[in-house]
Short mmCIF file of C-alpha atoms (C1' of nucleotides) and ligand atoms in Angstrom, two decimals:
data_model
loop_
_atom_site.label_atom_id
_atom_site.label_comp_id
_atom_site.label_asym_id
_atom_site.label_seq_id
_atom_site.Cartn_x
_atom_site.Cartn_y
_atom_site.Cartn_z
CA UNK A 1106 16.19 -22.58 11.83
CA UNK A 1107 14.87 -22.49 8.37
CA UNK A 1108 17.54 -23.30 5.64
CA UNK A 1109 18.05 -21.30 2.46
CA UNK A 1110 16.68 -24.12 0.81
CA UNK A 1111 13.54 -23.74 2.24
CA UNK A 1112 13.44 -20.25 1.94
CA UNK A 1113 13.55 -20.32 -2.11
CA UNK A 1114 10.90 -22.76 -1.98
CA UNK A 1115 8.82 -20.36 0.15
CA UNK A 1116 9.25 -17.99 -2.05
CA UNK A 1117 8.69 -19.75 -5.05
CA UNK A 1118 5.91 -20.96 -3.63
CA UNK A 1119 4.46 -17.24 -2.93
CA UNK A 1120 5.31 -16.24 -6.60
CA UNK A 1121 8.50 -14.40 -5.43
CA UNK A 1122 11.85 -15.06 -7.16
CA UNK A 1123 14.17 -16.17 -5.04
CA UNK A 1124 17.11 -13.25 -5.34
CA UNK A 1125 19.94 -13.20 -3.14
CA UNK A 1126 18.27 -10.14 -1.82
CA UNK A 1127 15.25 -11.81 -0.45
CA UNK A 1128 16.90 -14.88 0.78
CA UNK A 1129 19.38 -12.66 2.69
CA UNK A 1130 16.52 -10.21 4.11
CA UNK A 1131 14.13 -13.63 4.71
CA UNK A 1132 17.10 -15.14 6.85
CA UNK A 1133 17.62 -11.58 8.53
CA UNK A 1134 13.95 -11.75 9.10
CA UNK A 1135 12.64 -15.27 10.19
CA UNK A 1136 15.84 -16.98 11.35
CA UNK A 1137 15.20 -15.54 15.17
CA UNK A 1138 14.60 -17.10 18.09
CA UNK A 1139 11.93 -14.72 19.11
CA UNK A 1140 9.28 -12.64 17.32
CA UNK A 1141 11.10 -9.38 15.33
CA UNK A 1142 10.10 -6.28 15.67
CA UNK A 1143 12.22 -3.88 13.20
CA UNK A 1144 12.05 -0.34 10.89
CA UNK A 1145 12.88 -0.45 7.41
CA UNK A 1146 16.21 1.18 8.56
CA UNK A 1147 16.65 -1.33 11.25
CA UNK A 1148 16.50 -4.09 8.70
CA UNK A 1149 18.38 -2.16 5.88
CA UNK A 1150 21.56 -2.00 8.82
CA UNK A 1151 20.78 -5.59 9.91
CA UNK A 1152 21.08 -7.16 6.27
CA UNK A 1153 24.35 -5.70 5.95
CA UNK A 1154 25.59 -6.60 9.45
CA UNK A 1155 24.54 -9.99 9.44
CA UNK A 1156 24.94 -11.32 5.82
CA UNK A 1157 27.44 -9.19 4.98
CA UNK A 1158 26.42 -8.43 1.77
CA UNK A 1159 24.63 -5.01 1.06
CA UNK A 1160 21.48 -4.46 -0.55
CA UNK A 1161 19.62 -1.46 -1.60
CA UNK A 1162 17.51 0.73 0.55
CA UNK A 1163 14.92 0.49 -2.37
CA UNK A 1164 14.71 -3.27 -2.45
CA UNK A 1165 14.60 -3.20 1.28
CA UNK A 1166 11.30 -1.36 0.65
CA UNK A 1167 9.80 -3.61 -2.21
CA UNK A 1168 10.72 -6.40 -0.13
CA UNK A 1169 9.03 -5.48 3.15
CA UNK A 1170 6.16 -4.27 0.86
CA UNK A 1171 6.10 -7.37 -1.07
CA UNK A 1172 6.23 -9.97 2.69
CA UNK A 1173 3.82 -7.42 4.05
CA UNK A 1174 1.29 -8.11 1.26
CA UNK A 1175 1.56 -12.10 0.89
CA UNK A 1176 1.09 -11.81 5.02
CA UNK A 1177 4.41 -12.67 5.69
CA UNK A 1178 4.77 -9.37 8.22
CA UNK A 1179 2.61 -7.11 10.18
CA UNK A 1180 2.50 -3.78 10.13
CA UNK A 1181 2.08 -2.44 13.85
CA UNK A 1182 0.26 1.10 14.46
CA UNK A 1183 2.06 3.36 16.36
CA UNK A 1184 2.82 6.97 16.32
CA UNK A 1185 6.54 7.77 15.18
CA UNK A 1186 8.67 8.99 12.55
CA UNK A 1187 8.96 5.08 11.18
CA UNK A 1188 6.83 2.46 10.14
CA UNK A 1189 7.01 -0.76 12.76
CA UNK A 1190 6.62 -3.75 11.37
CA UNK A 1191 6.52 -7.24 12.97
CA UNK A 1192 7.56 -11.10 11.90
CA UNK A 1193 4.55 -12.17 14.13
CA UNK A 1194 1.76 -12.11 12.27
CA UNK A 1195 -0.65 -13.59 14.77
CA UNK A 1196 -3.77 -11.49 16.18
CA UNK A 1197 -1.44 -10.44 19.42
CA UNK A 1198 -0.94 -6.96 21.24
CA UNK A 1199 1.95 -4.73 21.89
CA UNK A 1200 3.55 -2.88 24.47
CA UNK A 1201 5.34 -0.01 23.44
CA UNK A 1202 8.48 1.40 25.52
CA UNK A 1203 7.99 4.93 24.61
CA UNK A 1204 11.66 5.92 25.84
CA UNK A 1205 13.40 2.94 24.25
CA UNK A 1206 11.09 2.83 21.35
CA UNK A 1207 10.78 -0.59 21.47
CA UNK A 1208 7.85 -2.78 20.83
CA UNK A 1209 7.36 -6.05 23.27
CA UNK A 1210 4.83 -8.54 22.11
CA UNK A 1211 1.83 -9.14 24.68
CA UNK A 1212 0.42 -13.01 25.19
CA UNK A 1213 -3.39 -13.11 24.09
CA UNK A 1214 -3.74 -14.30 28.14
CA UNK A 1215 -1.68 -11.05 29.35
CA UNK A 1216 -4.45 -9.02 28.09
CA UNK A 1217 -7.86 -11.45 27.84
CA UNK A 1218 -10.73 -11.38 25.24
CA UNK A 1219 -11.97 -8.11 23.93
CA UNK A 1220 -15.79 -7.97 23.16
CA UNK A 1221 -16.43 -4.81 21.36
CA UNK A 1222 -20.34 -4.15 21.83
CA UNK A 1223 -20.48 -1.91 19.12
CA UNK A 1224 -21.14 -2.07 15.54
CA UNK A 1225 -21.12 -0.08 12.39
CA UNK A 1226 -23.61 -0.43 9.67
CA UNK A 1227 -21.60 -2.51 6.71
CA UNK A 1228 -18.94 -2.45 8.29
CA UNK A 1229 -17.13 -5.20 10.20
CA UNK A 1230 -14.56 -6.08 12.68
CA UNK A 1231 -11.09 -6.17 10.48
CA UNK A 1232 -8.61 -6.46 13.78
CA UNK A 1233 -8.91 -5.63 17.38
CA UNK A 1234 -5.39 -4.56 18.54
CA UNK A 1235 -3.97 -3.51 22.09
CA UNK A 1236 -1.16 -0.80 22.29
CA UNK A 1237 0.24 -0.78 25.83
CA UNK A 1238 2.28 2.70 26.55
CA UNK A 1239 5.17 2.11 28.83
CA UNK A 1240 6.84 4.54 30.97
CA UNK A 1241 9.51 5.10 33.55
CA UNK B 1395 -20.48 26.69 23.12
CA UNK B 1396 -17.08 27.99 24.77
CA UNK B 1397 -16.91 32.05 24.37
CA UNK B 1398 -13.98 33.47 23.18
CA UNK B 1399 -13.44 35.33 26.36
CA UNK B 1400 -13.07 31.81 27.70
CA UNK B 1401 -10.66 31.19 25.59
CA UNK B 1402 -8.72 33.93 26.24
CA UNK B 1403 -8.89 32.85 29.80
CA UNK B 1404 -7.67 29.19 28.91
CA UNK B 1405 -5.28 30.20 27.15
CA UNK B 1406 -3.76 32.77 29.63
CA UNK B 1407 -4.04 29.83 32.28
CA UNK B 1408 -2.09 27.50 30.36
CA UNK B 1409 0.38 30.43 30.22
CA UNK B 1410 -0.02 30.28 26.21
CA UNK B 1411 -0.87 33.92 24.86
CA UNK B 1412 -4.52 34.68 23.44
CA UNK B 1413 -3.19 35.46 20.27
CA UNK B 1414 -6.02 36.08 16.94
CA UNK B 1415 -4.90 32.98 15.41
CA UNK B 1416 -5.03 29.91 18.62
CA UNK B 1417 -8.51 31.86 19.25
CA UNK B 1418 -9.23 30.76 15.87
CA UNK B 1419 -7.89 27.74 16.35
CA UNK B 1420 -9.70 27.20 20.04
CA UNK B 1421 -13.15 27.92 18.45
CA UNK B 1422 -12.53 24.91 15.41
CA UNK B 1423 -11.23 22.59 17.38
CA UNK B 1424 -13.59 22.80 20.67
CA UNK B 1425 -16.75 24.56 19.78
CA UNK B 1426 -17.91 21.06 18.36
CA UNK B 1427 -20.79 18.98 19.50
CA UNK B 1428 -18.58 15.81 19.27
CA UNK B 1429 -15.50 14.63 19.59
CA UNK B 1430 -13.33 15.98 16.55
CA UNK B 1431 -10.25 13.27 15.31
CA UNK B 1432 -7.97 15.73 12.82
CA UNK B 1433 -4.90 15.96 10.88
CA UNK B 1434 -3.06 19.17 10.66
CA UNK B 1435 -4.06 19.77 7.37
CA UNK B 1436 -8.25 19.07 8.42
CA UNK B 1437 -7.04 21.40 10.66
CA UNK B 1438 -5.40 24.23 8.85
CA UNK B 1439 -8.35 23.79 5.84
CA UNK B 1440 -11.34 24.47 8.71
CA UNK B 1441 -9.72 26.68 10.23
CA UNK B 1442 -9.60 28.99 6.97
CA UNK B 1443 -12.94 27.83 5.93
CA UNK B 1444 -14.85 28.40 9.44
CA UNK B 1445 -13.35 31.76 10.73
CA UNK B 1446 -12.58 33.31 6.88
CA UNK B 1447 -9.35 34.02 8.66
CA UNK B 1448 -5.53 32.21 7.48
CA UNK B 1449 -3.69 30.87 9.91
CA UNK B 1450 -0.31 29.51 8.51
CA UNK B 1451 0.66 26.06 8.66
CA UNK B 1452 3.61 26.98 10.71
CA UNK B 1453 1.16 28.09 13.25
CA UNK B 1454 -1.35 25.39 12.93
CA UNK B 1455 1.74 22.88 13.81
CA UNK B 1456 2.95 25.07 16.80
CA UNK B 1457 -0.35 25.61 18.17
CA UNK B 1458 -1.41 21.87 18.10
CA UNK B 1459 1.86 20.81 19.74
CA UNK B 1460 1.24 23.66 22.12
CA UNK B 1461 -2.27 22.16 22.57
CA UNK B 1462 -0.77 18.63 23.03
CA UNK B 1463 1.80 18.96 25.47
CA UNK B 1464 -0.63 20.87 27.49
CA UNK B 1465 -2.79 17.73 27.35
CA UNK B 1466 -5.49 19.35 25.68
CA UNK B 1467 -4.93 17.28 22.69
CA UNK B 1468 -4.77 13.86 22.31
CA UNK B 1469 -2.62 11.90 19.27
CA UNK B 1470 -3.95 8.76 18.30
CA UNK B 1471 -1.71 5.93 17.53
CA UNK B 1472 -2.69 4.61 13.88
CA UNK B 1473 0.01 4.40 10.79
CA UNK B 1474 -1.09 6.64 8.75
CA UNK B 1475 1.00 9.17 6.67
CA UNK B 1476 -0.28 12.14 8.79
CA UNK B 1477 -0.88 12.26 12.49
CA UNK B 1478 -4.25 12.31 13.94
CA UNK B 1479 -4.98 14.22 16.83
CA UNK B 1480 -8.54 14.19 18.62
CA UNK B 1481 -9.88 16.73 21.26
CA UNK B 1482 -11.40 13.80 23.48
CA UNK B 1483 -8.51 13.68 25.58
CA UNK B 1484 -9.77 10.70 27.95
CA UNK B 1485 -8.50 7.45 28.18
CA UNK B 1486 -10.79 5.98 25.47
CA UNK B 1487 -10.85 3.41 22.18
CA UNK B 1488 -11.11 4.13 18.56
CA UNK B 1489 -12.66 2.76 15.59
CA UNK B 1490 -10.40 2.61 12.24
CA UNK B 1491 -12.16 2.70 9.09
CA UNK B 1492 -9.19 2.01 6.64
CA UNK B 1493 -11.35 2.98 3.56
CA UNK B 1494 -12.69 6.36 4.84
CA UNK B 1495 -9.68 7.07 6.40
CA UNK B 1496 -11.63 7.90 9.56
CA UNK B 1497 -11.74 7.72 13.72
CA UNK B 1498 -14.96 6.82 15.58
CA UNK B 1499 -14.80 7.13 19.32
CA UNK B 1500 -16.01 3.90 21.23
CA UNK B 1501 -17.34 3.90 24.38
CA UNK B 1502 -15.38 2.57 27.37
CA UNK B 1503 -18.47 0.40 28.25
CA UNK B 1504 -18.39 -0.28 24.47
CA UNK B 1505 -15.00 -2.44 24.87
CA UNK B 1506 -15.06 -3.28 28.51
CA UNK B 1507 -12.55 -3.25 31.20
CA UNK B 1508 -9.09 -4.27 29.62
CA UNK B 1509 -6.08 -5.60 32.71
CA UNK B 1510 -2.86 -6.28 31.23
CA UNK B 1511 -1.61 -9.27 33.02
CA UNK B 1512 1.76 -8.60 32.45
CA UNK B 1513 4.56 -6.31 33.40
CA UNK B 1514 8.21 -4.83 32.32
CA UNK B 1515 10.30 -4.31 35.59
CA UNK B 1516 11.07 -0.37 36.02
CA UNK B 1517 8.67 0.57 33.93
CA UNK B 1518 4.92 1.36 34.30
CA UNK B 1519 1.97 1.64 32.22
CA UNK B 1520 1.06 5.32 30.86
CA UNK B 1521 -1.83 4.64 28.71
CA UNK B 1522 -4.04 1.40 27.10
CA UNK B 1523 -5.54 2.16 23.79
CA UNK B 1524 -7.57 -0.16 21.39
CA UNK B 1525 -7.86 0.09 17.78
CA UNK B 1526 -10.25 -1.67 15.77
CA UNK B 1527 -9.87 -1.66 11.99
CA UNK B 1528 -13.19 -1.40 9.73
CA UNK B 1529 -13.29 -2.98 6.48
CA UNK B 1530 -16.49 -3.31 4.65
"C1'" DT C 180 5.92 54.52 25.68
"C1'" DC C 181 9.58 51.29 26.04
"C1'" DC C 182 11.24 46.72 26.81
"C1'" DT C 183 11.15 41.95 26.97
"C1'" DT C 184 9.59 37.79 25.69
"C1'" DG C 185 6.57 34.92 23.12
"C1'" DT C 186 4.38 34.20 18.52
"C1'" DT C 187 3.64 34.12 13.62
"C1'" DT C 188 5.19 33.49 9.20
"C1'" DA C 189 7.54 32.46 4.83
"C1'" DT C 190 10.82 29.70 3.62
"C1'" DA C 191 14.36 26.30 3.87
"C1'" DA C 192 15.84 21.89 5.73
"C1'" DT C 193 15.01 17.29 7.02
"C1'" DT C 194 13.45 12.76 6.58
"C1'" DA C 195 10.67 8.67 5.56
"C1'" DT C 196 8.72 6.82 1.75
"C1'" DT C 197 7.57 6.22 -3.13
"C1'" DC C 198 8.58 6.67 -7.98
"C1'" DT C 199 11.37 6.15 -12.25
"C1'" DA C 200 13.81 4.08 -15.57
"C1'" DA C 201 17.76 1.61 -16.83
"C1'" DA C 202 20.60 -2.52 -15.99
"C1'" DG C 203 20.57 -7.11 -14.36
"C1'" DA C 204 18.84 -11.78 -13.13
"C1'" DA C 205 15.37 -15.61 -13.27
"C1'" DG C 206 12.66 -18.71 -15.59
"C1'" DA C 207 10.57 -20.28 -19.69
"C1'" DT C 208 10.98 -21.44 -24.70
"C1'" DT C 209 13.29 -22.78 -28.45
"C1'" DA D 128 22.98 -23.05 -24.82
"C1'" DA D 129 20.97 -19.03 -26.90
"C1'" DT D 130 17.01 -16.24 -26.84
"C1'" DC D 131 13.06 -14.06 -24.95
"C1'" DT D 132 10.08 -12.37 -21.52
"C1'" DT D 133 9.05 -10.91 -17.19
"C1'" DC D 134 10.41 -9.72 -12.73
"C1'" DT D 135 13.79 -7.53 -9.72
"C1'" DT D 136 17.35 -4.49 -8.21
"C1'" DT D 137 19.30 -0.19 -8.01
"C1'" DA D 138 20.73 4.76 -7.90
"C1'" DG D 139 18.82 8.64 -7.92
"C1'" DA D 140 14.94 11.81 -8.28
"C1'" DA D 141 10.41 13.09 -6.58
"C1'" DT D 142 7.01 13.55 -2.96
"C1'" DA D 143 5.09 14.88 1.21
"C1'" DA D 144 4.76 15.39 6.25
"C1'" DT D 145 7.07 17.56 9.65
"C1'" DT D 146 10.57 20.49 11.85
"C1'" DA D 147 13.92 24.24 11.96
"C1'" DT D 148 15.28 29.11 11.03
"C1'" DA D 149 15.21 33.71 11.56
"C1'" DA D 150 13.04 38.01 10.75
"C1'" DA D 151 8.77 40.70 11.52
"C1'" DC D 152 5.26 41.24 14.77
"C1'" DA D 153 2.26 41.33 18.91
"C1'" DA D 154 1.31 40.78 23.95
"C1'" DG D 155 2.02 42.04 28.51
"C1'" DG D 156 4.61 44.26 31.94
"C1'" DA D 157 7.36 48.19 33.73
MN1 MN E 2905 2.75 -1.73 3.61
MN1 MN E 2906 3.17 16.03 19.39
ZN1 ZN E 2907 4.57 -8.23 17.79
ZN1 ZN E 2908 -11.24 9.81 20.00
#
DNA sequence: TCCTTGTTTATAATTATTCTAAAGAAGATT
DNA sequence: AATCTTCTTTAGAATAATTATAAACAAGGA
């Protein structure tokens, strides 16, 4: 349970301005028991369940963009119609319930090491990332 | 080096008529040496620049979705504002290079044996996939 | 040849995301 | 506190990938 205290000081911190917006969408965000998977749209509805207060679709956007930059979120590739991203930003795979379309975070130990044995001339290893399909 | 009679033949077996332009689209997309990783619009460009014939988009869409469900087609889970689609339709593992915007196939010998040690009641696994990202 | 059904196509609709530019708020400077 | 600068929010417009529509067309069967 992070206060809002601590949250403007994060953001301070991260050269952010601490708006009401972004303290609202960091609480929506961070102050979760367990690791949050959401779409912008998901978050957009959540903001305005949770805190009440409404903010814009376009700040929803900057914001996600502006966490998502500073490394505050992950942005999880999958194939669908919205962008996934993820309050876990740890090296960690995914399943992915394809009906419920709904992400579940994997342990590191639920899936092991991954060696990959092959290399590309200057280029290098940026993130090695598990997507588990899940069906009925 | 399919002919097109084969084609034809495919096609008619996969009750999908042997029309002029999923020929077309048949000969770009499988008379390759290697694996091919596309977006529609790759897609609808060769097309017009290989045969000299246009296809319409509208076509190029149908026919790939055609192609898909009939599990001739792959999609490849990467966020990306279009969808890639690859003709290697095995279980298999990609390369990402973010700058180049481009797939590389890896071997599965290349990543090894992956077991997910973990499992959702009433629901099974349909597919594993690995992506690695490339940055230089 | 006729008929039925599947296909192509131009075009419009939809939808997620980004852009724009004006109004507002935060922080610094006097 | 008043002023100034820079950053942020916002509504709305623009963009771009994809899907839907419906009319013309082509394939295959009778
Ligand atoms: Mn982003
Ligand atoms: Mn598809
Ligand atoms: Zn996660
Ligand atoms: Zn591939």
């Amino acid at each position: 349970m992070t206060s809002k205290q601590e949250f403007i000081e994060k953001l301070r911190n991260s050269s952010l301005r601490p708006t009401k917006q972004r303290i609202n969408i960091c609480e929506v965000l961070f102050n979760r028991d367990k690791t949050f998977h959401f779409t912008i749209n998901d978050l957009f509805n959540l903001v305005k369940d949770e805190t009440g207060e409404k903010v814009s679709l376009a700040t929803v956007y900057n914001t996600v963009h502006a966490f998502h930059k500073k490394g505050y979120l992950k942005e999880i590739p999958i194939n669908s119609n919205q962008t996934y991203f993820d309050t876990n930003v740890t090296d960690h795979h995914h399943f992915f319930d394809v009906k419920e379309e709904k992400l579940i975070d994997l342990k590191n130990e639920d899936v092991g090491p991954i060696e990959i044995q092959k290399s590309i001339p200057g280029k290098k290893i940026k993130s090695v990332e598990v997507l588990v399909k899940l069906e009925d």
